[in-house]
Amino acid sequence: MLPRCAISVCHVFVLVLCLSSAEDFDWTKNDHGSFYYGTFPAGFSWGAGGSAYQTEGAWDKDGKGLSIWDVFSHKKGRIQQNDTGDSSCEGYHKIKDDVGLMKELKLNHYRFSISWPRLIPTGIKSDHINEKGIQYYNELIDHLLENKITPIVTLYHWDLPQFLQERYGGWQNISMVNHFNEFANLCFERFGNRIKYWMTFNNPWSVAVEGYETGEHAPGLRLRGTGAYKAAHHIIKAHAKVWHTYDTQWRAKQKGLVGISLSGDWGEPVDITNQKDIEAAERYVQFYLGWFATPIFHGDYPQVMKDFIGRKSVQQGLGTSRLPSFSPQEKSYIKGTCDFLGVGHFTTRYITQKNHPSARSSSSYFTDRDLAELVDPRWPDPGSEWLYSVPWGFRRLLNFVKSQYGNPMIYVTENGVSEKMLCTELCDDWRIQYFKDYTNEMLKAIKDGVNVKGYTAWSLLDKFEWDEGYSERFGLYYVDFRNKNKPRYPKASVQFYKRIISSNGFPNQREVENWRRKAVETCSTSNQLLAAEEQRSTAANILRLIHDPLTSHMEMVTEIVVPTVCTLSILLSAVFLMFLLRRRN
Ligand code: NOJ
């Protein structure tokens, strides 16, 4: 990933970005350290999320078709440790358990995605609809609603039916627009009486760049300099078509909203006195979130993308820009197709101007931007290599959305932090700190006038983390992936997040400090349970090698998470193991 470069940071006063309509937010101020005690507007919606491929498992159950992620993850060398999402958290079989966890947190909403190949195995609606898949999502939705948890549904969280990839080249092909629209229409028809918040795509930036440019994600294509732009072009058209379908055929009856979930890091200029850095930082954000948001809110790509990619394409001797263009009809069809904007945000970068030569061979999305990304080595980075905790960047990004796109209604669809797989520490103090500071910056943004209506902690559970496999844990709940029953254990952050939710914010310093202390205290009990369980499962694994029928009996016992039982199991296992080993000898 990025070099952890040291940069000189006397960054107290920051840029005046060239933002014409930013009346409320003072971009020159940066009160990094201050904490704001106060509450969120009444009715603010607190949630947590996950996605189909990352949590469901049951990859080949009940008539589900293959997705590009099933195929990609089964290829050796693509995913850390060659992990797959085959069983993941077994969410497909654990609706009741997981809704129970959400109730424990007192969530207002839960964000999940629908697996396209679970409903339509080939991706083509006229081929076959899998009623068992429909039944699964019906049960999930009904169970959420019975428990007063609002479902927020994403139609595409990256798991394209493999058949569409093989036959048409996936998002490189315009035919995806109609197939996706048919799938969306099926979802509106079957679930729309109960779903009021739809999102067409999750983080299309990743789909385009990591799926078709760098190949780190499924389908693993490396079409540098063109693949990402083409995929994004079709995705934007598909989004618009689905919004119109809902608008003309379902809205009057179902009265729901259709948006899209876009991800964006914040980009801050390294040198705020350098106009080139200021422009580079703005370019960073425009090439990220603006790439998708600008067409959807204003009808066309950001001018800076058209300029940079167009100019480089000419220098490379190409007749047309590598960035495709929209016709005037398409522009007006796409403009305004967003009832609310989903924002996924995790981290920030410092940005400086850096020219990249325009050679055709080395052209890529990354070199098109003419910039370099830097990080401050003092930023905490407890988990994923790319994820530094920089709370103030969140407030800036939210204000950017407000000023650029006419203050749209926003739902934060993803925000959270990971830890490394080997870390079985449930006392996740650093996650508490991250949630506390990021939600506080969101509160400040709301005070700035940004129209944020809800927040989704990412994620409810530890889960399959794409090319990182299970090596990065984002969950509020720890999942023991080594146990085939995939038991969940609350991390300390569950207690803390629960308090933010029940107080709808931060009442005062004393109380908030108290929450934190209590959360960390209670997690040590869960830590002991987990440690005992791990010892037991290590013993059970050794036994499994020796005697299979005995082990399957032991697995059932593991369901009962009571320390005495665990301790007893460990003792019994040890005695039995010794007995077996002796007999063998
Ligand atoms: C964004 C993706 O949408 C989500 O699936 C993933 O878990 C997070 N990034 C963290 O990497």
Coordinates of C-alpha atoms and ligand atoms in Angstrom, one line a residue:
M1 CA 0.0 0.0 0.0
L2 CA 1.2 3.5 0.7
P3 CA 4.6 4.4 2.1
R4 CA 4.3 5.5 5.6
C5 CA 6.2 8.6 4.9
A6 CA 7.0 11.1 7.5
I7 CA 5.8 14.6 6.6
S8 CA 6.3 17.8 8.4
V9 CA 3.1 18.7 10.0
C10 CA 2.6 22.1 11.5
H11 CA -0.9 21.8 10.2
V12 CA -2.9 24.0 12.5
F13 CA -4.5 26.2 9.8
V14 CA -5.6 24.5 6.7
L15 CA -6.5 25.4 3.2
V16 CA -9.1 27.5 1.6
L17 CA -10.3 24.9 -0.9
C18 CA -11.8 26.5 -4.0
L19 CA -15.3 25.8 -2.8
S20 CA -17.6 28.5 -4.0
S21 CA -20.7 27.6 -1.9
A22 CA -19.1 26.7 1.5
E23 CA -20.7 29.5 3.4
D24 CA -21.0 27.8 6.8
F25 CA -17.9 25.8 7.2
D26 CA -14.7 27.7 7.8
W27 CA -12.1 25.7 5.9
T28 CA -9.2 27.7 7.4
K29 CA -9.9 26.5 10.9
N30 CA -8.9 23.1 12.2
D31 CA -9.8 22.5 15.9
H32 CA -8.3 19.0 15.8
G33 CA -8.2 18.3 19.5
S34 CA -11.5 19.6 20.7
F35 CA -14.4 17.4 21.7
Y36 CA -18.0 18.6 21.3
Y37 CA -20.5 17.5 24.0
G38 CA -24.0 17.4 22.8
T39 CA -26.7 15.3 21.2
F40 CA -27.8 14.4 17.7
P41 CA -31.1 15.6 16.2
A42 CA -34.2 13.7 17.4
G43 CA -34.9 10.7 15.2
F44 CA -31.2 10.3 14.2
S45 CA -30.8 6.7 13.0
W46 CA -28.1 4.5 14.5
G47 CA -27.1 1.3 12.8
A48 CA -24.6 -1.3 11.9
G49 CA -23.9 -3.1 8.6
G50 CA -22.6 -6.0 6.7
S51 CA -22.8 -7.4 3.2
A52 CA -23.9 -10.6 1.6
Y53 CA -20.6 -12.1 0.4
Q54 CA -18.8 -10.9 3.5
T55 CA -21.2 -12.5 6.0
E56 CA -23.7 -15.0 4.6
G57 CA -21.6 -18.0 3.8
A58 CA -23.8 -20.7 2.2
W59 CA -22.1 -20.0 -1.1
D60 CA -23.6 -23.1 -2.8
K61 CA -26.7 -23.7 -0.8
D62 CA -30.4 -23.8 -1.8
G63 CA -29.9 -23.0 -5.5
K64 CA -27.6 -20.0 -5.2
G65 CA -25.5 -19.3 -8.4
L66 CA -21.8 -18.5 -8.4
S67 CA -20.7 -15.0 -8.0
I68 CA -17.4 -13.5 -9.2
W69 CA -16.2 -13.5 -5.6
D70 CA -16.9 -17.3 -5.2
V71 CA -14.7 -17.9 -8.3
F72 CA -12.1 -15.3 -7.5
S73 CA -11.6 -16.5 -3.9
H74 CA -11.2 -20.1 -5.0
K75 CA -8.3 -19.2 -7.1
K76 CA -5.0 -19.8 -5.3
G77 CA -3.0 -16.7 -4.4
R78 CA -5.7 -14.1 -4.7
I79 CA -6.8 -13.8 -1.1
Q80 CA -4.7 -13.8 2.1
Q81 CA -4.2 -17.3 3.3
N82 CA -6.4 -18.4 0.4
D83 CA -9.4 -17.7 2.5
T84 CA -12.9 -17.8 1.0
G85 CA -16.3 -16.6 1.9
D86 CA -17.7 -20.1 1.6
S87 CA -19.0 -20.2 5.1
S88 CA -17.8 -16.9 6.5
C89 CA -20.0 -15.9 9.5
E90 CA -22.8 -18.4 8.5
G91 CA -25.1 -15.5 8.5
Y92 CA -27.5 -17.3 6.2
H93 CA -28.2 -19.7 9.0
K94 CA -28.2 -17.2 11.8
I95 CA -30.8 -14.6 11.2
K96 CA -32.3 -14.9 14.7
D97 CA -28.9 -14.8 16.5
D98 CA -27.7 -11.8 14.6
V99 CA -30.9 -9.8 15.0
G100 CA -30.6 -10.6 18.7
L101 CA -27.2 -8.9 18.6
M102 CA -28.7 -5.9 16.9
K103 CA -31.4 -5.7 19.6
E104 CA -28.8 -5.9 22.2
L105 CA -27.2 -2.8 20.7
K106 CA -30.6 -1.2 20.3
L107 CA -29.9 -0.4 16.7
N108 CA -32.4 1.7 14.7
H109 CA -31.3 0.2 11.4
Y110 CA -29.3 -2.6 9.9
R111 CA -27.6 -2.3 6.5
F112 CA -27.2 -5.4 4.5
S113 CA -26.9 -6.4 0.8
I114 CA -28.8 -8.8 -1.4
S115 CA -26.8 -11.4 -3.3
W116 CA -27.8 -11.1 -6.9
P117 CA -26.8 -14.8 -7.8
R118 CA -28.8 -16.0 -4.7
L119 CA -31.9 -14.6 -6.3
I120 CA -31.1 -15.1 -9.9
P121 CA -28.4 -17.8 -10.3
T122 CA -27.2 -16.7 -13.8
G123 CA -27.9 -13.1 -13.3
I124 CA -30.5 -13.1 -16.1
K125 CA -34.0 -12.9 -14.8
S126 CA -35.7 -14.8 -17.6
D127 CA -33.4 -17.8 -16.9
H128 CA -34.6 -18.6 -13.4
I129 CA -35.6 -17.1 -10.1
N130 CA -34.5 -18.9 -7.0
E131 CA -37.4 -18.8 -4.6
K132 CA -35.3 -20.1 -1.7
G133 CA -33.1 -17.1 -2.0
I134 CA -36.2 -14.8 -1.9
Q135 CA -37.4 -16.7 1.1
Y136 CA -34.1 -16.1 3.0
Y137 CA -34.3 -12.3 2.5
N138 CA -38.0 -12.3 3.4
E139 CA -37.2 -13.9 6.7
L140 CA -34.4 -11.5 7.4
I141 CA -36.5 -8.5 6.6
D142 CA -39.5 -9.7 8.5
H143 CA -37.4 -10.6 11.5
L144 CA -35.8 -7.1 11.5
L145 CA -39.1 -5.4 11.2
E146 CA -40.7 -7.5 14.0
N147 CA -37.8 -6.2 16.2
K148 CA -38.3 -2.6 15.0
I149 CA -35.1 -2.4 13.1
T150 CA -35.3 -0.6 9.8
P151 CA -33.6 -2.6 6.9
I152 CA -31.4 -0.5 4.6
V153 CA -30.7 -2.5 1.5
T154 CA -27.9 -2.4 -0.9
L155 CA -28.6 -4.1 -4.3
Y156 CA -25.0 -4.5 -5.3
H157 CA -22.2 -5.1 -2.8
W158 CA -19.8 -6.5 -5.4
D159 CA -21.1 -10.1 -6.0
L160 CA -21.9 -10.1 -9.7
P161 CA -23.2 -13.4 -11.0
Q162 CA -20.2 -15.2 -12.5
F163 CA -22.2 -16.1 -15.6
L164 CA -22.5 -12.4 -16.5
Q165 CA -18.8 -12.0 -16.1
E166 CA -18.0 -14.9 -18.3
R167 CA -20.5 -14.2 -21.0
Y168 CA -20.3 -10.4 -21.3
G169 CA -17.2 -9.3 -19.4
G170 CA -19.2 -8.0 -16.4
W171 CA -19.2 -4.2 -15.9
Q172 CA -17.1 -3.7 -19.1
N173 CA -20.3 -4.5 -21.0
I174 CA -23.2 -2.1 -21.3
S175 CA -25.6 -5.1 -21.2
M176 CA -25.1 -5.1 -17.4
V177 CA -27.4 -2.1 -17.2
N178 CA -30.5 -4.0 -18.2
H179 CA -29.6 -7.1 -16.3
F180 CA -29.0 -5.1 -13.2
N181 CA -32.3 -3.2 -13.7
E182 CA -34.2 -6.5 -14.0
F183 CA -32.7 -7.8 -10.7
A184 CA -33.5 -4.5 -9.0
N185 CA -37.0 -4.6 -10.3
L186 CA -37.4 -8.1 -8.9
C187 CA -36.2 -6.8 -5.5
F188 CA -38.7 -3.9 -5.6
E189 CA -41.5 -6.3 -6.5
R190 CA -40.8 -8.9 -3.8
F191 CA -39.4 -6.8 -1.0
G192 CA -40.4 -3.2 -1.7
N193 CA -43.6 -3.3 0.4
R194 CA -41.3 -3.5 3.4
I195 CA -38.1 -1.7 2.3
K196 CA -38.0 2.1 2.4
Y197 CA -34.3 2.7 1.9
W198 CA -32.6 1.2 -1.2
M199 CA -29.1 1.7 -2.4
T200 CA -28.2 0.6 -5.9
F201 CA -24.4 0.2 -5.5
N202 CA -21.9 0.0 -2.7
N203 CA -18.6 1.8 -3.3
P204 CA -18.5 1.6 -7.1
W205 CA -15.0 3.2 -6.9
S206 CA -13.7 -0.2 -5.5
V207 CA -15.6 -2.2 -8.1
A208 CA -14.1 -0.1 -10.9
V209 CA -10.6 0.4 -9.7
E210 CA -9.9 -2.8 -7.8
G211 CA -12.0 -5.0 -10.0
Y212 CA -11.0 -3.8 -13.4
E213 CA -7.8 -1.6 -13.0
T214 CA -5.6 -3.2 -10.4
G215 CA -7.2 -6.6 -10.3
E216 CA -6.9 -7.0 -6.5
H217 CA -10.6 -7.7 -6.3
A218 CA -12.9 -9.9 -8.4
P219 CA -13.1 -10.3 -11.3
G220 CA -9.3 -9.6 -11.1
L221 CA -8.8 -7.7 -14.4
R222 CA -5.9 -5.4 -15.0
L223 CA -7.2 -3.1 -17.7
R224 CA -5.0 -0.2 -16.8
G225 CA -6.0 3.3 -17.9
T226 CA -9.4 2.3 -19.3
G227 CA -11.0 -0.6 -17.4
A228 CA -12.0 1.4 -14.4
Y229 CA -13.5 4.3 -16.4
K230 CA -15.5 2.0 -18.5
A231 CA -16.8 0.0 -15.6
A232 CA -17.7 3.2 -13.7
H233 CA -19.5 4.5 -16.8
H234 CA -21.8 1.5 -17.0
I235 CA -22.4 1.5 -13.2
I236 CA -23.5 5.1 -13.3
K237 CA -25.9 4.4 -16.1
A238 CA -27.2 1.3 -14.3
H239 CA -27.7 3.3 -11.2
A240 CA -29.7 5.9 -13.0
K241 CA -31.8 3.3 -14.8
V242 CA -32.8 1.6 -11.5
W243 CA -33.6 5.0 -9.9
H244 CA -36.0 5.8 -12.8
T245 CA -37.5 2.3 -12.6
Y246 CA -38.3 2.9 -9.0
D247 CA -39.5 6.4 -9.6
T248 CA -41.9 5.5 -12.4
Q249 CA -43.1 2.1 -11.3
W250 CA -42.9 1.7 -7.5
R251 CA -42.5 5.0 -5.7
A252 CA -46.1 6.0 -5.6
K253 CA -47.1 2.8 -4.0
Q254 CA -44.1 1.9 -1.9
K255 CA -43.0 5.4 -0.9
G256 CA -39.4 4.5 -0.5
L257 CA -36.1 6.2 -1.3
V258 CA -33.3 5.2 -3.7
G259 CA -29.8 6.3 -3.3
I260 CA -26.2 5.1 -3.8
S261 CA -23.4 4.4 -1.3
L262 CA -20.2 6.2 -2.3
S263 CA -16.9 5.9 -0.5
G264 CA -14.4 8.6 -0.2
D265 CA -11.2 9.3 1.8
W266 CA -10.6 12.9 2.6
G267 CA -7.6 14.6 0.9
E268 CA -5.9 17.4 2.7
P269 CA -3.2 19.5 1.0
V270 CA 0.3 18.9 2.4
D271 CA 1.2 22.6 2.1
I272 CA -1.7 24.9 2.5
T273 CA 0.2 27.8 1.1
N274 CA 0.9 26.0 -2.1
Q275 CA -1.9 26.4 -4.7
K276 CA -0.7 23.3 -6.5
D277 CA -1.2 21.2 -3.4
I278 CA -4.6 22.7 -2.8
E279 CA -5.6 21.8 -6.3
A280 CA -4.1 18.3 -6.0
A281 CA -6.1 17.7 -2.8
E282 CA -9.3 18.7 -4.5
R283 CA -8.5 16.5 -7.5
Y284 CA -7.9 13.6 -5.1
V285 CA -11.5 13.9 -3.8
Q286 CA -13.0 14.6 -7.2
F287 CA -11.4 11.5 -8.7
Y288 CA -12.7 9.5 -5.7
L289 CA -16.2 10.5 -4.5
G290 CA -16.7 13.2 -7.2
W291 CA -16.3 10.7 -10.1
F292 CA -19.7 9.2 -9.2
A293 CA -21.4 12.0 -7.2
T294 CA -20.9 14.7 -9.8
P295 CA -22.7 12.9 -12.7
I296 CA -25.5 11.8 -10.3
F297 CA -26.0 15.3 -8.8
H298 CA -24.9 17.5 -11.8
G299 CA -25.2 15.3 -14.8
D300 CA -21.5 14.9 -15.9
Y301 CA -18.1 13.9 -14.7
P302 CA -16.0 16.5 -12.7
Q303 CA -14.4 19.0 -15.0
V304 CA -11.0 18.2 -13.5
M305 CA -11.3 14.5 -14.5
K306 CA -12.4 15.5 -18.0
D307 CA -9.5 17.9 -18.3
F308 CA -6.7 15.6 -16.9
I309 CA -7.7 12.3 -18.5
G310 CA -8.6 14.1 -21.8
R311 CA -5.2 15.9 -21.9
K312 CA -3.2 12.8 -21.1
S313 CA -5.2 10.8 -23.7
V314 CA -4.2 13.4 -26.4
Q315 CA -0.6 13.3 -25.3
Q316 CA -0.7 9.5 -25.7
G317 CA -1.9 9.9 -29.3
L318 CA -5.4 8.6 -28.6
G319 CA -8.2 10.0 -30.7
T320 CA -10.7 10.2 -27.8
S321 CA -10.4 10.5 -24.1
R322 CA -10.0 7.3 -22.1
L323 CA -12.8 8.8 -19.9
P324 CA -16.0 8.0 -21.7
S325 CA -18.5 10.8 -22.2
F326 CA -22.3 11.1 -21.7
S327 CA -24.6 12.3 -24.4
P328 CA -26.8 15.3 -23.6
Q329 CA -29.8 13.0 -23.2
E330 CA -27.8 10.7 -20.9
K331 CA -26.7 13.7 -18.8
S332 CA -30.2 14.8 -18.1
Y333 CA -31.4 11.2 -17.5
I334 CA -28.6 10.7 -14.9
K335 CA -28.8 14.1 -13.2
G336 CA -30.8 14.1 -10.0
T337 CA -31.1 10.3 -9.6
C338 CA -30.4 10.3 -5.9
D339 CA -33.0 10.6 -3.1
F340 CA -30.3 10.3 -0.4
L341 CA -26.5 9.8 -0.5
G342 CA -24.8 7.0 1.3
V343 CA -21.3 8.0 2.4
G344 CA -18.7 5.4 3.4
H345 CA -15.7 6.9 5.0
F346 CA -12.7 5.5 6.9
T347 CA -9.6 7.5 6.5
T348 CA -7.7 10.6 5.2
R349 CA -4.5 11.3 3.2
Y350 CA -2.3 14.3 2.8
I351 CA -1.9 15.2 -0.8
T352 CA 0.8 16.9 -2.8
Q353 CA 1.1 17.7 -6.5
K354 CA 3.2 15.2 -8.4
N355 CA 3.4 15.1 -12.2
H356 CA 3.3 11.6 -13.8
P357 CA 4.5 11.3 -17.4
S358 CA 1.7 10.5 -19.9
A359 CA 3.3 7.5 -21.5
R360 CA 0.6 5.2 -22.9
S361 CA 2.2 2.1 -21.4
S362 CA 2.1 3.4 -17.8
S363 CA -1.3 5.2 -18.0
S364 CA -3.6 4.3 -15.1
Y365 CA -6.3 5.8 -13.0
F366 CA -3.6 6.6 -10.4
T367 CA -1.2 8.4 -12.7
D368 CA -4.0 10.3 -14.3
R369 CA -4.5 12.3 -11.1
D370 CA -0.9 13.7 -10.9
L371 CA -0.6 13.6 -7.2
A372 CA 1.1 11.7 -4.4
E373 CA -0.6 10.5 -1.1
L374 CA 1.1 10.8 2.2
V375 CA 0.3 10.0 5.8
D376 CA 1.3 11.4 9.1
P377 CA 3.2 8.7 11.0
R378 CA 1.5 9.8 14.3
W379 CA -1.9 8.9 13.0
P380 CA -3.1 5.7 14.8
D381 CA -3.4 2.6 12.5
P382 CA -4.4 -0.3 14.6
G383 CA -5.5 -2.6 11.8
S384 CA -5.7 -2.4 8.0
E385 CA -2.5 -1.0 6.5
W386 CA -4.5 1.8 4.7
L387 CA -6.6 2.8 7.6
Y388 CA -5.3 5.6 9.7
S389 CA -7.6 7.2 12.3
V390 CA -8.0 10.9 11.3
P391 CA -11.4 12.0 12.7
W392 CA -11.2 15.6 11.5
G393 CA -11.1 14.4 7.8
F394 CA -14.6 13.1 8.3
R395 CA -16.1 16.5 9.1
R396 CA -14.3 18.0 6.1
L397 CA -15.6 15.3 3.7
L398 CA -19.2 15.8 5.0
N399 CA -18.9 19.5 4.5
F400 CA -17.5 18.9 1.0
V401 CA -20.6 16.8 0.1
K402 CA -22.8 19.6 1.5
S403 CA -21.2 22.3 -0.5
Q404 CA -20.7 20.5 -3.7
Y405 CA -24.0 18.6 -4.1
G406 CA -26.5 21.0 -2.7
N407 CA -26.7 19.7 0.9
P408 CA -28.3 16.3 0.1
M409 CA -29.8 14.0 2.7
I410 CA -26.9 11.8 3.9
Y411 CA -26.8 8.4 5.5
V412 CA -23.3 7.4 6.6
T413 CA -23.2 3.8 5.3
E414 CA -19.8 2.7 6.5
N415 CA -17.4 3.9 9.2
G416 CA -15.2 1.9 11.4
V417 CA -11.8 0.4 12.1
S418 CA -10.2 -3.0 12.1
E419 CA -7.7 -5.0 14.0
K420 CA -5.4 -7.8 13.0
M421 CA -6.7 -11.4 12.9
L422 CA -4.3 -12.7 15.4
C423 CA -5.4 -10.2 17.9
T424 CA -8.1 -11.9 20.0
E425 CA -8.4 -8.9 22.2
L426 CA -12.0 -8.1 22.9
C427 CA -11.1 -5.0 24.9
D428 CA -10.9 -2.8 21.8
D429 CA -10.1 0.5 23.3
W430 CA -8.8 1.8 20.0
R431 CA -12.1 1.1 18.3
I432 CA -13.9 2.9 21.1
Q433 CA -11.6 5.9 20.5
Y434 CA -12.2 5.7 16.8
F435 CA -16.0 5.6 17.1
K436 CA -16.1 8.3 19.7
D437 CA -14.0 10.7 17.7
Y438 CA -15.5 10.0 14.3
T439 CA -19.1 10.2 15.5
N440 CA -18.1 13.4 17.3
E441 CA -16.8 14.9 14.1
M442 CA -20.1 13.9 12.4
L443 CA -21.9 15.7 15.2
K444 CA -19.9 18.8 14.5
A445 CA -20.7 18.5 10.8
I446 CA -24.4 18.3 11.6
K447 CA -23.9 21.5 13.6
D448 CA -22.2 23.0 10.5
G449 CA -25.5 22.3 8.7
V450 CA -24.7 19.0 6.9
N451 CA -27.9 17.0 6.5
V452 CA -26.8 13.7 8.1
K453 CA -29.7 11.5 9.0
G454 CA -28.1 8.3 10.1
Y455 CA -24.9 6.5 10.9
T456 CA -23.9 2.9 10.2
A457 CA -21.0 1.4 12.2
W458 CA -19.0 -0.9 10.0
S459 CA -19.4 -3.6 10.8
L460 CA -21.7 -5.6 13.1
L461 CA -19.5 -8.7 12.8
D462 CA -16.0 -9.6 11.9
K463 CA -16.3 -11.0 8.4
F464 CA -14.6 -11.8 5.1
E465 CA -12.5 -8.8 4.3
W466 CA -12.2 -9.2 0.5
D467 CA -8.6 -9.7 -0.6
E468 CA -7.5 -9.6 3.0
G469 CA -9.5 -12.7 3.8
Y470 CA -10.2 -12.9 7.6
S471 CA -6.9 -11.2 8.5
E472 CA -8.6 -7.9 9.3
R473 CA -11.5 -7.7 11.8
F474 CA -13.9 -4.8 11.6
G475 CA -16.6 -6.2 13.8
L476 CA -18.3 -4.9 16.9
Y477 CA -18.7 -8.6 17.6
Y478 CA -15.8 -10.9 17.4
V479 CA -16.4 -14.1 15.3
D480 CA -14.5 -17.2 16.1
F481 CA -13.9 -18.4 12.5
R482 CA -12.0 -21.5 13.6
N483 CA -15.2 -22.9 15.2
K484 CA -17.6 -24.2 12.6
N485 CA -20.5 -22.8 14.5
K486 CA -18.9 -19.3 14.2
P487 CA -19.8 -18.1 17.7
R488 CA -20.0 -14.3 18.2
Y489 CA -18.5 -12.5 21.3
P490 CA -19.1 -8.8 22.1
K491 CA -16.1 -6.5 22.0
A492 CA -15.9 -3.6 24.5
S493 CA -17.0 -1.3 21.7
V494 CA -20.4 -2.9 21.8
Q495 CA -21.0 -1.4 25.2
F496 CA -19.7 1.9 24.2
Y497 CA -21.6 2.2 21.0
K498 CA -24.7 1.1 22.8
R499 CA -24.3 4.1 25.2
I500 CA -23.9 6.6 22.3
I501 CA -27.1 5.2 20.8
S502 CA -29.1 5.3 24.0
S503 CA -28.0 8.9 24.8
N504 CA -28.2 9.9 21.1
G505 CA -24.8 11.5 21.5
F506 CA -22.4 12.6 24.2
P507 CA -24.1 14.1 27.4
N508 CA -21.0 15.3 29.2
Q509 CA -17.3 14.4 29.8
R510 CA -17.8 12.6 33.1
E511 CA -20.4 10.3 31.7
V512 CA -18.6 9.5 28.4
E513 CA -15.5 8.7 30.4
N514 CA -17.5 6.4 32.6
W515 CA -18.9 4.6 29.6
R516 CA -15.5 3.9 28.4
R517 CA -14.2 2.6 31.7
K518 CA -17.2 0.3 32.2
A519 CA -17.0 -1.0 28.6
V520 CA -13.3 -1.9 29.1
E521 CA -14.1 -3.5 32.5
T522 CA -16.9 -5.7 31.3
C523 CA -15.0 -6.9 28.2
S524 CA -12.4 -8.7 30.4
T525 CA -15.1 -11.4 31.2
S526 CA -15.8 -11.9 27.5
N527 CA -12.0 -12.1 27.0
Q528 CA -11.8 -15.0 29.5
L529 CA -14.7 -16.8 27.8
L530 CA -13.0 -16.4 24.4
A531 CA -9.6 -17.6 25.8
A532 CA -11.2 -20.6 27.3
E533 CA -13.1 -21.4 24.1
E534 CA -9.9 -21.0 22.1
Q535 CA -8.0 -23.4 24.4
R536 CA -10.8 -25.9 24.1
S537 CA -10.9 -25.6 20.3
T538 CA -7.2 -26.1 20.1
A539 CA -7.6 -29.3 22.1
A540 CA -10.5 -30.3 20.0
N541 CA -8.5 -29.8 16.8
I542 CA -5.8 -32.1 18.1
L543 CA -8.5 -34.6 19.0
R544 CA -10.0 -34.3 15.5
L545 CA -6.8 -35.5 14.0
I546 CA -7.1 -38.7 16.1
H547 CA -10.8 -39.4 16.4
D548 CA -13.4 -37.8 14.3
P549 CA -16.7 -39.0 15.8
L550 CA -15.6 -37.8 19.2
T551 CA -14.8 -34.4 17.8
S552 CA -18.2 -33.9 16.3
H553 CA -19.7 -34.5 19.7
M554 CA -17.3 -32.0 21.2
E555 CA -18.4 -29.3 18.6
M556 CA -22.0 -29.5 20.0
V557 CA -20.7 -28.9 23.5
T558 CA -19.0 -25.7 22.4
E559 CA -22.4 -24.1 21.9
I560 CA -22.7 -23.7 25.6
V561 CA -20.5 -20.8 26.5
V562 CA -20.2 -21.2 30.2
P563 CA -16.8 -21.0 31.7
T564 CA -17.2 -24.1 33.9
V565 CA -18.2 -26.2 31.0
C566 CA -15.3 -24.9 29.0
T567 CA -12.9 -25.6 31.7
L568 CA -14.4 -29.1 32.2
S569 CA -14.1 -29.7 28.5
I570 CA -10.4 -28.8 28.4
L571 CA -9.7 -31.1 31.3
L572 CA -11.7 -33.9 29.7
S573 CA -10.0 -33.3 26.4
A574 CA -6.6 -33.5 27.9
V575 CA -7.3 -36.6 29.9
F576 CA -8.9 -38.3 26.8
L577 CA -6.1 -37.2 24.6
M578 CA -3.6 -38.8 27.0
F579 CA -5.7 -41.9 27.1
L580 CA -5.9 -42.1 23.3
L581 CA -2.2 -41.4 22.8
R582 CA -1.3 -44.2 25.3
R583 CA -3.6 -46.6 23.5
R584 CA -2.0 -45.8 20.2
N585 CA 1.4 -46.4 21.6
Ligands
NOJ1 C1 -15.5 -0.8 2.0 C2 -16.3 -2.0 1.6 O1 -17.6 -1.5 1.1 C3 -16.6 -2.9 2.7 O2 -17.2 -4.1 2.2 C4 -15.3 -3.2 3.5 O3 -15.6 -4.1 4.5 C5 -14.8 -1.9 4.0 N1 -14.5 -1.1 2.9 C6 -13.5 -2.1 4.8 O4 -12.5 -2.5 4.0

